[in-house]
């Protein structure tokens, strides 16, 4: 069974630009979550999508948005990039269900991440 | 405020030695606690998941313990190998139905030297 894939793996952008990252979950998984990881803050939750609907959202500005398609693939968009947006962006998929990855039985599987550098 | 604190921040040990990583949390109401291993440049991989009723969980040479009363967890690595060099992240899930209630520790960076 193929794992979670993310594209692109590396990206370099300049301030003010926008970027779109893609995540393909494990086949059969309906929940996709996005995280930002920086050395100073560690992993921080961005949002979760389940059945094409944003189910939960972390504490990030509106420049960060996402969507999920009918095949469960998800995209994340960051507009008006800032230097502080440089980070490893991880997506994780799980089967989903009532409360999604909160449940012990709903294990999350992470992709390799997209390394975004903003110059 | 829900928080997860991990210690130490970093650790260097010799190959073959054992080590223990700590995780203290102030998350309420508690649902479950997870340990992840993250190799450099890769996504985290789940090691163990425990609910409050489980106080020990093993995965090969990795053994996690949980004391729900003191809100402490530890990850013990036995007979360390060079491939154990990674960051270990403790994640606590708060009961409440919102995925926003996954609280991450900042991790312990373990280096295993030959």
XYZ file of N, CA and C in Angstrom:
699
model
N 0.855 -1.193 0.000
C 0.000 0.000 0.000
C 0.884 1.234 0.000
N 0.669 2.143 -0.936
C 1.497 3.335 -1.013
C 1.222 4.221 0.188
N 2.271 4.939 0.624
C 2.127 5.835 1.754
C 1.596 7.182 1.324
N 1.666 8.118 2.236
C 1.233 9.488 1.957
C 2.302 10.169 1.100
N 1.889 10.791 0.040
C 2.854 11.486 -0.815
C 2.572 12.977 -0.809
N 3.644 13.739 -0.870
C 3.519 15.198 -0.905
C 4.371 15.745 -2.051
N 3.818 16.719 -2.732
C 4.575 17.379 -3.801
C 4.377 18.878 -3.722
N 5.384 19.665 -4.070
C 6.748 19.199 -4.308
C 7.457 18.913 -2.988
N 8.619 18.343 -3.036
C 9.367 18.095 -1.802
C 10.096 19.350 -1.327
N 10.528 20.158 -2.261
C 11.252 21.386 -1.927
C 10.718 22.531 -2.789
N 10.700 23.706 -2.171
C 10.145 24.868 -2.866
C 10.841 26.119 -2.340
N 11.223 26.987 -3.260
C 11.795 28.275 -2.878
C 10.946 29.374 -3.489
N 10.491 30.281 -2.649
C 9.646 31.384 -3.101
C 10.182 32.680 -2.506
N 9.677 33.790 -3.014
C 10.044 35.083 -2.453
C 8.843 35.691 -1.741
N 9.134 36.618 -0.866
C 8.077 37.277 -0.085
C 7.002 37.853 -1.002
N 5.759 37.708 -0.593
C 4.650 38.256 -1.361
C 4.050 37.279 -2.350
N 4.807 36.251 -2.716
C 4.262 35.259 -3.645
C 3.287 34.350 -2.918
N 2.630 33.491 -3.702
C 1.771 32.495 -3.095
C 2.259 31.105 -3.505
N 1.838 30.093 -2.752
C 2.308 28.740 -3.014
C 1.181 27.742 -2.771
N 1.191 26.677 -3.536
C 0.220 25.592 -3.352
C 0.965 24.284 -3.165
N 0.640 23.603 -2.092
C 1.250 22.314 -1.793
C 0.194 21.230 -1.936
N 0.633 20.032 -2.334
C -0.314 18.959 -2.577
C -0.022 17.746 -1.706
N -1.079 17.050 -1.341
C -0.952 15.867 -0.500
C -1.912 14.784 -1.003
N -1.370 13.591 -1.252
C -2.204 12.453 -1.625
C -2.200 11.459 -0.475
N -3.353 11.210 0.143
C -3.392 10.334 1.316
C -3.303 8.860 0.927
N -3.175 8.030 1.919
C -3.204 6.587 1.720
C -4.586 6.210 1.193
N -4.613 5.281 0.262
C -5.875 4.864 -0.323
C -6.858 4.417 0.756
N -8.064 4.963 0.697
C -9.088 4.610 1.684
C -9.163 5.581 2.849
N -8.141 6.388 3.026
C -8.168 7.388 4.098
C -8.965 8.605 3.644
N -9.810 9.099 4.544
C -10.654 10.231 4.190
C -10.302 11.508 4.933
N -9.456 11.389 5.939
C -9.059 12.575 6.707
C -7.644 12.973 6.325
N -7.455 14.248 6.039
C -6.125 14.781 5.764
C -5.909 15.995 6.657
N -4.804 15.969 7.375
C -4.452 17.084 8.256
C -3.157 17.709 7.770
N -3.023 18.994 8.007
C -1.812 19.721 7.630
C -1.162 20.310 8.866
N 0.173 20.269 8.876
C 0.946 20.785 9.991
C 2.113 21.619 9.468
N 2.477 22.601 10.265
C 3.687 23.375 10.003
C 4.713 23.009 11.064
N 5.929 22.750 10.643
C 6.979 22.408 11.599
C 8.158 23.349 11.426
N 8.507 24.052 12.496
C 9.672 24.930 12.516
C 10.540 24.565 13.704
N 11.829 24.860 13.647
C 12.712 24.507 14.770
C 12.266 25.146 16.083
N 11.754 26.357 16.022
C 11.394 27.058 17.247
C 10.066 26.638 17.840
N 9.100 26.355 16.995
C 7.741 26.066 17.466
C 7.374 24.589 17.418
N 8.181 23.778 16.779
C 7.814 22.378 16.647
C 6.660 22.219 15.673
N 5.903 21.158 15.853
C 4.757 20.870 14.982
C 3.538 21.658 15.441
N 2.905 22.335 14.508
C 1.685 23.071 14.826
C 0.595 22.703 13.825
N -0.588 22.472 14.346
C -1.715 22.038 13.542
C -2.285 23.200 12.733
N -2.459 22.995 11.434
C -3.040 24.011 10.560
C -4.539 23.790 10.379
N -4.894 22.673 9.772
C -6.311 22.331 9.588
C -6.449 20.878 9.190
N -7.686 20.410 9.298
C -8.003 19.039 8.936
C -9.200 19.039 7.999
N -9.126 18.200 6.990
C -10.236 18.026 6.058
C -10.737 16.597 6.107
N -12.037 16.476 6.042
C -12.678 15.155 6.039
C -13.848 15.224 5.094
N -13.869 14.334 4.136
C -14.940 14.309 3.134
C -15.177 15.688 2.523
N -14.107 16.308 2.086
C -14.113 17.581 1.351
C -14.501 18.786 2.196
N -14.630 18.599 3.498
C -15.035 19.699 4.379
C -13.944 19.955 5.414
N -13.682 21.232 5.668
C -12.736 21.547 6.734
C -13.413 21.269 8.062
N -12.884 20.321 8.803
C -13.530 19.902 10.046
C -12.962 20.648 11.248
N -11.659 20.939 11.191
C -11.014 21.639 12.305
C -9.952 22.575 11.768
N -9.685 23.613 12.530
C -8.716 24.611 12.102
C -7.863 25.031 13.274
N -6.577 25.179 13.037
C -5.668 25.664 14.064
C -5.638 27.179 14.081
N -4.687 27.706 14.813
C -4.620 29.142 15.024
C -3.628 29.791 14.062
N -3.957 29.792 12.800
C -3.122 30.409 11.780
C -3.930 31.478 11.038
N -3.232 32.486 10.468
C -3.971 33.549 9.767
C -4.655 33.040 8.507
N -5.567 33.857 8.000
C -6.346 33.467 6.840
C -5.544 33.294 5.565
N -4.258 33.693 5.587
C -3.403 33.484 4.409
C -3.203 31.986 4.144
N -3.424 31.197 5.165
C -3.292 29.744 5.044
C -4.683 29.160 4.784
N -4.809 28.476 3.690
C -6.096 27.876 3.363
C -5.874 26.510 2.736
N -6.925 25.762 2.623
C -6.787 24.445 2.028
C -8.087 23.987 1.415
N -8.010 22.842 0.795
C -9.222 22.221 0.280
C -8.954 20.731 0.078
N -10.046 20.006 -0.042
C -9.928 18.571 -0.265
C -10.846 18.197 -1.413
N -10.361 17.313 -2.243
C -11.116 16.898 -3.412
C -11.878 15.601 -3.129
N -12.724 15.222 -4.066
C -13.571 14.044 -3.849
C -12.760 12.760 -3.729
N -11.533 12.748 -4.247
C -10.684 11.546 -4.112
C -9.809 11.615 -2.856
N -10.115 12.563 -1.976
C -9.438 12.784 -0.684
C -8.091 13.490 -0.806
N -7.614 13.684 -2.011
C -6.385 14.468 -2.160
C -6.631 15.878 -1.643
N -5.586 16.472 -1.106
C -5.763 17.787 -0.496
C -4.676 18.743 -0.982
N -5.022 19.984 -1.023
C -4.060 21.040 -1.333
C -4.085 22.078 -0.229
N -2.936 22.678 -0.022
C -2.818 23.754 0.943
C -2.239 24.958 0.211
N -2.779 26.123 0.474
C -2.330 27.333 -0.187
C -1.903 28.358 0.844
N -0.794 29.001 0.575
C -0.360 30.115 1.416
C -0.194 31.327 0.509
N -0.914 32.379 0.821
C -0.826 33.588 0.000
C 0.054 34.618 0.696
N 0.517 35.579 -0.079
C 1.338 36.680 0.446
C 2.394 36.152 1.421
N 3.285 35.354 0.904
C 4.280 34.684 1.742
C 5.130 35.668 2.535
N 5.419 35.253 3.765
C 6.299 36.003 4.651
C 7.515 35.148 4.978
N 8.599 35.803 5.407
C 9.814 35.055 5.738
C 9.531 33.986 6.781
N 8.666 34.300 7.716
C 8.343 33.379 8.798
C 7.568 32.152 8.364
N 7.159 32.124 7.116
C 6.436 30.949 6.613
C 7.394 29.842 6.200
N 8.678 30.131 6.209
C 9.661 29.099 5.884
C 9.553 27.979 6.915
N 9.309 26.789 6.444
C 9.057 25.672 7.363
C 8.942 24.379 6.573
N 8.847 23.285 7.321
C 8.500 21.989 6.735
C 6.995 21.825 6.905
N 6.301 21.634 5.814
C 4.854 21.451 5.864
C 4.546 19.969 5.674
N 3.892 19.420 6.683
C 3.590 17.993 6.702
C 2.096 17.767 6.557
N 1.751 16.745 5.817
C 0.360 16.329 5.839
C 0.298 14.921 6.390
N -0.816 14.605 6.978
C -1.021 13.288 7.563
C -2.410 12.810 7.195
N -2.522 11.530 6.901
C -3.841 11.004 6.580
C -4.243 9.941 7.598
N -5.538 9.793 7.741
C -6.086 8.747 8.601
C -7.444 8.350 8.046
N -7.978 7.260 8.569
C -9.268 6.792 8.076
C -10.345 7.845 8.274
N -10.269 8.534 9.405
C -11.269 9.552 9.695
C -12.265 9.002 10.688
N -13.496 9.339 10.566
C -14.486 8.862 11.513
C -15.005 10.002 12.354
N -15.610 9.653 13.466
C -16.330 10.633 14.270
C -15.461 11.832 14.659
N -14.323 11.541 15.265
C -13.464 12.643 15.705
C -12.122 12.590 15.020
N -12.009 11.731 14.022
C -10.781 11.678 13.268
C -9.589 11.269 14.082
N -8.461 11.912 13.822
C -7.179 11.472 14.411
C -7.113 11.605 15.920
N -8.114 12.177 16.554
C -8.091 12.242 18.012
C -8.225 10.868 18.617
N -8.987 10.014 17.939
C -9.260 8.708 18.504
C -8.031 7.821 18.462
N -7.864 7.028 19.483
C -6.724 6.122 19.546
C -6.718 5.186 18.346
N -7.884 4.808 17.901
C -7.972 3.839 16.826
C -7.744 4.466 15.464
N -7.682 5.770 15.387
C -7.549 6.425 14.098
C -6.136 6.973 13.950
N -5.202 6.093 13.650
C -3.801 6.462 13.596
C -3.507 7.329 12.373
N -2.688 8.333 12.580
C -2.269 9.212 11.490
C -0.967 8.716 10.882
N -0.883 8.831 9.567
C 0.334 8.491 8.848
C 0.811 9.760 8.133
N 2.050 10.112 8.389
C 2.580 11.357 7.849
C 3.285 11.145 6.515
N 3.221 12.179 5.691
C 4.008 12.203 4.471
C 5.405 12.723 4.761
N 6.264 12.774 3.737
C 7.653 13.204 3.941
C 7.796 14.708 4.100
N 6.759 15.459 3.754
C 6.798 16.902 3.932
C 7.264 17.664 2.703
N 6.916 18.936 2.685
C 7.409 19.874 1.685
C 8.209 20.938 2.418
N 9.462 21.081 2.034
C 10.325 22.103 2.652
C 10.162 23.395 1.873
N 9.548 24.392 2.500
C 9.325 25.690 1.870
C 10.324 26.704 2.413
N 11.018 27.348 1.529
C 11.938 28.417 1.897
C 11.452 29.697 1.264
N 11.264 30.730 2.089
C 10.815 32.030 1.601
C 11.976 33.017 1.718
N 12.359 33.589 0.585
C 13.501 34.522 0.563
C 13.026 35.970 0.500
N -3.842 26.183 30.457
C -3.453 26.052 29.064
C -2.884 24.661 28.828
N -3.363 24.009 27.742
C -2.857 22.672 27.418
C -1.427 22.762 26.911
N -0.541 22.015 27.558
C 0.868 22.039 27.157
C 1.488 20.665 27.269
N 2.499 20.437 26.443
C 3.293 19.205 26.498
C 4.756 19.618 26.549
N 5.451 19.184 27.593
C 6.851 19.525 27.774
C 7.690 18.258 27.694
N 8.750 18.298 26.895
C 9.614 17.133 26.752
C 11.008 17.447 27.268
N 11.618 16.436 27.851
C 12.993 16.586 28.303
C 13.747 15.275 28.130
N 15.063 15.333 27.922
C 15.798 16.566 27.644
C 15.523 17.065 26.230
N 16.033 18.241 25.913
C 15.884 18.754 24.538
C 16.706 17.928 23.572
N 17.896 17.544 24.025
C 18.763 16.715 23.200
C 19.548 15.765 24.091
N 19.998 14.683 23.462
C 20.652 13.619 24.215
C 21.627 12.902 23.292
N 22.825 12.644 23.797
C 23.811 11.869 23.043
C 24.157 10.631 23.858
N 24.032 9.467 23.223
C 24.375 8.224 23.914
C 25.217 7.350 22.998
N 25.892 6.370 23.587
C 26.675 5.439 22.805
C 25.811 4.271 22.356
N 26.124 3.772 21.188
C 25.427 2.617 20.632
C 25.425 1.464 21.636
N 24.269 0.856 21.787
C 24.136 -0.273 22.699
C 23.609 0.113 24.074
N 23.676 1.399 24.395
C 23.177 1.856 25.700
C 21.676 2.070 25.662
N 21.077 2.099 26.849
C 19.657 2.399 26.984
C 19.467 3.882 27.284
N 18.275 4.385 27.017
C 17.980 5.775 27.385
C 16.483 5.929 27.612
N 16.136 6.999 28.343
C 14.730 7.281 28.641
C 14.439 8.742 28.360
N 13.389 8.963 27.601
C 12.943 10.314 27.270
C 11.665 10.609 28.054
N 11.511 11.858 28.469
C 10.388 12.218 29.329
C 9.395 13.133 28.631
N 8.140 13.000 29.027
C 7.079 13.854 28.499
C 6.123 14.174 29.645
N 5.973 15.439 29.978
C 5.014 15.884 30.995
C 3.945 16.719 30.308
N 2.718 16.515 30.684
C 1.657 17.242 30.008
C 0.651 17.820 30.998
N 0.048 18.897 30.557
C -1.050 19.506 31.310
C -2.200 19.647 30.333
N -2.744 18.522 29.925
C -3.829 18.483 28.948
C -5.046 17.878 29.614
N -6.138 18.561 29.479
C -7.362 18.086 30.109
C -8.570 18.479 29.272
N -9.541 17.624 29.122
C -9.513 16.220 29.535
C -8.681 15.376 28.584
N -7.985 14.416 29.160
C -7.028 13.607 28.420
C -7.740 12.523 27.618
N -7.279 12.308 26.387
C -7.819 11.231 25.574
C -6.771 10.151 25.316
N -5.673 10.518 24.711
C -4.605 9.546 24.473
C -3.270 10.254 24.291
N -2.211 9.482 24.393
C -0.854 10.024 24.259
C -0.099 9.181 23.252
N 0.645 9.862 22.359
C 1.366 9.171 21.290
C 2.829 9.568 21.309
N 3.660 8.642 20.953
C 5.062 8.921 20.708
C 5.341 8.693 19.228
N 6.040 9.666 18.639
C 6.446 9.564 17.239
C 7.960 9.641 17.142
N 8.497 8.980 16.125
C 9.912 9.094 15.785
C 9.995 9.834 14.456
N 10.845 10.861 14.423
C 10.996 11.611 13.181
C 12.454 11.673 12.773
N 12.783 10.993 11.681
C 14.119 11.084 11.122
C 14.269 12.439 10.425
N 15.492 12.902 10.343
C 15.766 14.207 9.733
C 15.239 14.248 8.307
N 14.452 15.293 8.014
C 13.944 15.476 6.664
C 12.776 14.571 6.303
N 12.223 13.873 7.289
C 11.103 12.962 7.003
C 9.924 13.273 7.920
N 8.783 12.698 7.591
C 7.619 12.869 8.440
C 7.682 11.951 9.649
N 6.972 12.301 10.724
C 6.961 11.458 11.927
C 6.318 10.103 11.663
N 6.796 9.116 12.392
C 6.247 7.763 12.317
C 5.789 7.368 13.712
N 4.579 6.839 13.802
C 4.029 6.494 15.103
C 4.755 5.310 15.731
N 5.069 5.438 17.013
C 5.684 4.340 17.774
C 4.655 3.660 18.664
N 3.965 4.464 19.468
C 2.950 3.917 20.390
C 1.809 4.911 20.564
N 0.653 4.371 20.882
C -0.508 5.189 21.249
C -1.090 4.570 22.514
N -1.338 5.385 23.543
C -1.880 4.865 24.797
C -3.044 5.716 25.279
N -4.068 5.053 25.790
C -5.145 5.753 26.476
C -4.836 5.752 27.968
N -5.681 6.406 28.772
C -5.377 6.562 30.195
C -5.351 5.230 30.936
N -6.029 4.222 30.388
C -6.095 2.936 31.085
C -4.884 2.044 30.799
N -4.034 2.478 29.869
C -2.849 1.688 29.533
C -1.631 2.341 30.142
N -0.852 1.613 30.924
C 0.311 2.255 31.515
C 1.630 1.798 30.902
N 1.587 0.802 30.026
C 2.797 0.387 29.320
C 2.439 -0.107 27.919
N 3.279 0.289 26.958
C 3.077 -0.173 25.580
C 4.436 -0.353 24.942
N 4.640 -1.496 24.314
C 5.946 -1.756 23.706
C 5.839 -1.876 22.196
N 6.906 -1.492 21.536
C 7.020 -1.631 20.086
C 8.483 -1.963 19.823
N 8.792 -3.249 19.831
C 10.176 -3.663 19.652
C 11.032 -3.192 20.813
N 12.099 -2.438 20.495
C 12.995 -1.954 21.549
C 12.482 -0.683 22.208
N 11.338 -0.209 21.803
C 10.736 0.999 22.371
C 9.628 0.605 23.357
N 9.692 1.153 24.563
C 8.655 0.922 25.562
C 8.200 2.259 26.125
N 6.916 2.532 25.983
C 6.353 3.767 26.516
C 5.583 3.454 27.782
N 5.684 4.352 28.743
C 4.896 4.229 29.964
C 4.061 5.486 30.137
N 2.963 5.323 30.829
C 2.068 6.450 31.069
C 1.568 6.407 32.494
N 1.705 7.530 33.189
C 1.127 7.689 34.518
C 0.109 8.812 34.417
N -1.153 8.448 34.278
C -2.192 9.450 34.075
C -2.432 10.298 35.328
N -2.060 9.758 36.487
C -2.247 10.521 37.716
C -1.278 11.689 37.799
N -0.012 11.412 37.490
C 0.995 12.483 37.534
C 1.144 13.179 36.192
N 0.443 12.689 35.177
C 0.490 13.266 33.833
C 1.908 13.259 33.278
N 2.497 12.083 33.367
C 3.851 11.904 32.859
C 3.913 10.657 31.993
N 4.737 10.742 30.957
C 5.000 9.591 30.119
C 6.492 9.513 29.856
N 6.968 8.315 29.616
C 8.361 8.152 29.259
C 8.473 7.185 28.093
N 9.521 7.369 27.320
C 9.828 6.450 26.228
C 11.212 5.880 26.499
N 11.271 4.571 26.699
C 12.530 3.908 26.999
C 13.016 3.177 25.751
N 14.256 3.428 25.386
C 14.858 2.766 24.227
C 15.943 1.823 24.741
N 15.816 0.577 24.388
C 16.740 -0.458 24.863
C 17.760 -0.791 23.778
N 19.006 -0.996 24.217
C 20.075 -1.420 23.296
C 20.063 -0.566 22.033
N 20.328 0.714 22.216
C 20.198 1.670 21.129
C 21.052 1.302 19.914
N 20.541 1.706 18.755
C 21.241 1.484 17.496
C 21.435 2.831 16.810
N 22.375 2.867 15.873
C 22.640 4.128 15.168
C 21.376 4.659 14.500
N 20.521 3.757 14.051
C 19.288 4.159 13.365
C 18.255 4.784 14.309
N 18.520 4.719 15.602
C 17.610 5.369 16.559
C 17.832 6.877 16.603
N 18.894 7.352 15.980
C 19.170 8.791 15.938
C 18.027 9.482 15.201
N 17.323 10.324 15.923
C 16.111 10.962 15.379
C 15.560 11.898 16.446
N 14.483 12.597 16.089
C 13.734 13.364 17.080
C 12.536 12.537 17.518
N 12.239 12.573 18.808
C 11.114 11.822 19.354
C 10.102 12.825 19.898
N 8.905 12.736 19.382
C 7.889 13.729 19.682
C 6.747 13.090 20.458
N 6.372 13.737 21.539
C 5.249 13.301 22.366
C 4.031 14.153 21.979
N 2.908 13.511 21.751
C 1.700 14.214 21.339
C 0.548 13.770 22.230
N -0.148 14.724 22.786
C -1.275 14.402 23.657
C -2.564 14.889 23.015
N -3.554 14.024 23.015
C -4.847 14.368 22.452
C -5.818 14.687 23.576
N -6.451 15.857 23.452
C -7.452 16.249 24.438
C -8.810 15.755 23.976
N -9.565 15.225 24.867
C -10.889 14.732 24.545
C -11.808 15.906 24.274
N -12.529 15.856 23.200
C -13.407 16.982 22.929
C -13.872 17.052 21.509
N -13.397 16.115 20.705
C -13.948 16.034 19.354
C -13.329 16.985 18.363
N -12.320 17.743 18.769
C -11.721 18.677 17.815
C -10.282 18.299 17.558
N -9.920 18.168 16.304
C -8.538 17.817 15.994
C -7.590 18.918 16.410
N -8.111 20.084 16.610
C -7.266 21.166 17.105
C -6.764 20.884 18.497
N -7.260 19.859 19.134
C -6.831 19.510 20.474
C -5.723 18.481 20.490
N -4.957 18.359 19.404
C -3.731 17.569 19.406
C -2.613 18.514 19.795
N -2.000 18.247 20.953
C -0.957 19.143 21.451
C 0.387 18.451 21.338
N 1.316 19.087 20.635
C 2.615 18.491 20.343
C 3.689 19.029 21.267
N 4.557 18.140 21.741
C 5.770 18.581 22.382
C 6.781 18.998 21.322
N 7.851 19.656 21.740
C 8.840 20.131 20.777
C 9.882 19.073 20.449
N 9.803 17.952 21.124
C 10.655 16.836 20.765
C 11.959 16.764 21.528
N 12.522 15.568 21.558
C 13.870 15.315 22.074
C 14.696 14.795 20.917
N 15.837 15.467 20.679
C 16.717 15.025 19.596
C 17.741 14.060 20.156
N 17.677 12.824 19.713
C 18.572 11.775 20.188
C 19.643 11.497 19.141
N 20.884 11.485 19.590
C 22.007 11.111 18.718
C 22.668 9.882 19.315
N 22.769 8.826 18.529
C 23.435 7.610 18.962
C 24.773 7.528 18.248
N 25.854 7.491 19.026
C 27.200 7.492 18.466
C 27.805 6.100 18.538
N 28.637 5.767 17.536
C 29.270 4.425 17.564
C 30.362 4.346 18.627
